[in-house]
Amino acid sequence: MTILVTGGAGFIGSNFVLDWLGASDETILNLDALTYAGNQQNLAALQGDARHVFVHGDIADRALLDRLFAEHRPRAIVHFAAESHVDRSIHGPGAFIKTNVEGTFTLLEAARAHWGALSGDDRADFRFHHVSTDEVYGSLGPTDPAFTEDHLYQPNSPYSASKAASDHLVRAWHHTYGLPVLTTNCSNNYGPFHFPEKLIPLMIVNALAGKPLPLYGDGQQVRDWLFVADHCSAIRTVLAKGRVGQTYNIGGWNEMTNKQIVHRVCALLDELRPSAEGPYARLITHVADRPGHDRRYAIDARKIERELGWRPAETFDTGIRKTVQWYLDHADWVANVQSGSYRDWLATNYAAR
Ligand code: NAD
Ligand code: DAU
């Protein structure tokens, strides 16, 4: 048996592939375009492992998808591939529409053609699992209840609008064509292999380099943080037991302000790699806010717990300690991803703030 994973060289995708093959012998066909965010080094532990078949390609390439479905006959798809960074979507939304909307559409059509030709148990058991985000629900006020699966879609950034569009396509392919889909909407992940353009890894690598720690606006924006291995276990649970056509919210029950997050990272670095210059928090710098910045996200993850028995295993304390330690132990990985294009991005996003 084989599952097709898209975007399996990115942050969450590579954690998922490694977790999956750590617990199962079912082959993964990993389709990834290796954008700036895709990194085969994340999968180095699988070199020579016949259970991992890597294909360098685009989810918007229909001919490639048809060939892969015909050759590998996957029983399920776990669709991670996306442009995922909000700030990049503000500077250049086109790639988000291309991959998140057109790419998901192309994948749905190829999956529909494949599934339509199946029969019996193969047809009944096929699944298209779409990995999405809490950002599709928009922004909460300080005392609003957390997002449930029934919350209105109110995306505010080009990124979240493109993900919302992809969620709607997935929903429609189920309602109109009967494609057996599952959708999960997850909160902010953190952990190993997180690209250092996102808040937590950026703060770790900047602090270690003695660079400013740029907090957008007042730093009081709230996110709900989940350790990436918990997201992976939630996806495995939904793929195995989720009800077809349903949406499940995934979260860590862990709302924190950005300021709290950055202070926690600094305190851990003070403990694990003290700086001769003094506490890392001295580097925190307030910079111009993100345009259209969502103030608060919070996930109500009761449905997945009630129906499928999933709860996160890590607390923020255990997860962030593992994460900071991972970055301290993987200076080579950090150095490799800080290529020329990474430096161009820092100039684009931070120089004018
Ligand atoms: P990422 O940016 O780290 O990785 C994305 C991967 O997709 C990369 O390997 C990239 O090369 C690949 N990719 C991009 N365009 C492609 C294309 N056209 N064809 C094939 N591959 C392509 O993203 P991530 O943080 O790992 O997020 C994975 C998924 O989870 C995304 O769909 C994202 O919306 C969703 N999500 C992320 C978070 C989070 O906190 N990071 C939270 C909730 C949901
Ligand atoms: O909520 C889930 C989403 O979480 C995912 O769908 C996205 O793919 C993922 O990138 C993440 O989006 P955010 O915009 O919340 O993550 P980011 O790490 O970019 O920013 C987290 C918060 O930190 C946000 O309020 C902006 C702020 N921030 C970010 C950066 C990069 C800063 O204050 N300074 C920074 O330099």
Coordinates of C-alpha atoms and ligand atoms in Angstrom, one line a residue, residues 7 9-13 31-35 37-38 57-59 80-84 99 131-133 159 163 186-189 198 231, ligand 1:
G7 CA 4.9 19.0 0.2
A9 CA 10.0 18.2 2.0
G10 CA 8.6 21.2 3.9
F11 CA 8.4 21.8 7.6
I12 CA 5.2 19.8 8.6
G13 CA 5.4 17.4 5.6
L31 CA 5.7 14.8 -4.4
D32 CA 7.4 18.2 -3.7
A33 CA 8.4 21.1 -6.0
L34 CA 11.4 22.0 -3.7
T35 CA 10.6 25.7 -3.5
A37 CA 10.7 26.0 1.7
G38 CA 11.3 22.5 0.5
G57 CA 7.5 18.0 -9.3
D58 CA 4.6 20.4 -9.1
I59 CA 1.0 19.6 -7.9
F80 CA 0.5 19.6 2.6
A81 CA 2.0 21.3 -0.5
A82 CA 1.3 25.1 -0.3
E83 CA 2.9 28.5 -0.1
S84 CA 2.6 28.9 3.6
T99 CA -0.1 26.6 -5.8
V131 CA -4.2 20.0 5.4
S132 CA -5.4 23.5 6.2
T133 CA -5.2 26.3 8.7
Y159 CA -2.4 33.4 2.2
K163 CA -6.2 28.4 1.8
C186 CA -4.7 23.5 12.5
S187 CA -3.2 26.3 14.6
N188 CA 0.5 27.5 14.6
N189 CA 3.0 24.6 14.5
K198 CA 8.5 32.0 10.8
H231 CA -0.1 17.9 14.4
Ligands
NAD1 P1 6.2 24.8 4.2 O1 6.2 26.1 3.5 O2 7.3 24.6 5.2 O3 6.3 23.6 3.1 C1 5.6 23.6 1.9 C2 6.1 22.5 1.1 O4 5.3 22.5 -0.1 C3 7.6 22.7 0.6 O5 8.3 21.5 0.7 C4 7.4 23.2 -0.8 O6 8.6 22.8 -1.6 C5 6.2 22.4 -1.3 N1 5.5 23.0 -2.4 C6 5.2 24.3 -2.5 N2 4.6 24.5 -3.7 C7 4.5 23.3 -4.3 C8 3.9 22.9 -5.5 N3 3.3 23.7 -6.4 N4 4.0 21.6 -5.8 C9 4.6 20.7 -5.0 N5 5.1 21.1 -3.8 C10 5.1 22.4 -3.5 O7 4.8 24.7 4.8 P2 4.4 24.0 6.2 O8 4.5 25.0 7.3 O9 5.0 22.7 6.3 O10 2.8 23.8 5.9 C11 2.3 22.6 5.3 C12 0.8 22.7 5.2 O11 0.2 22.9 6.4 C13 0.4 23.9 4.3 O12 -0.7 23.5 3.5 C14 -0.1 25.0 5.4 O13 -1.1 25.8 4.8 C15 -0.6 24.0 6.5 N6 -0.5 24.6 7.8 C16 0.7 25.1 8.3 C17 0.7 25.5 9.6 C18 2.0 26.0 10.2 O14 2.0 26.5 11.4 N7 3.2 25.9 9.6 C19 -0.4 25.4 10.5 C20 -1.6 25.0 9.9 C21 -1.6 24.5 8.6

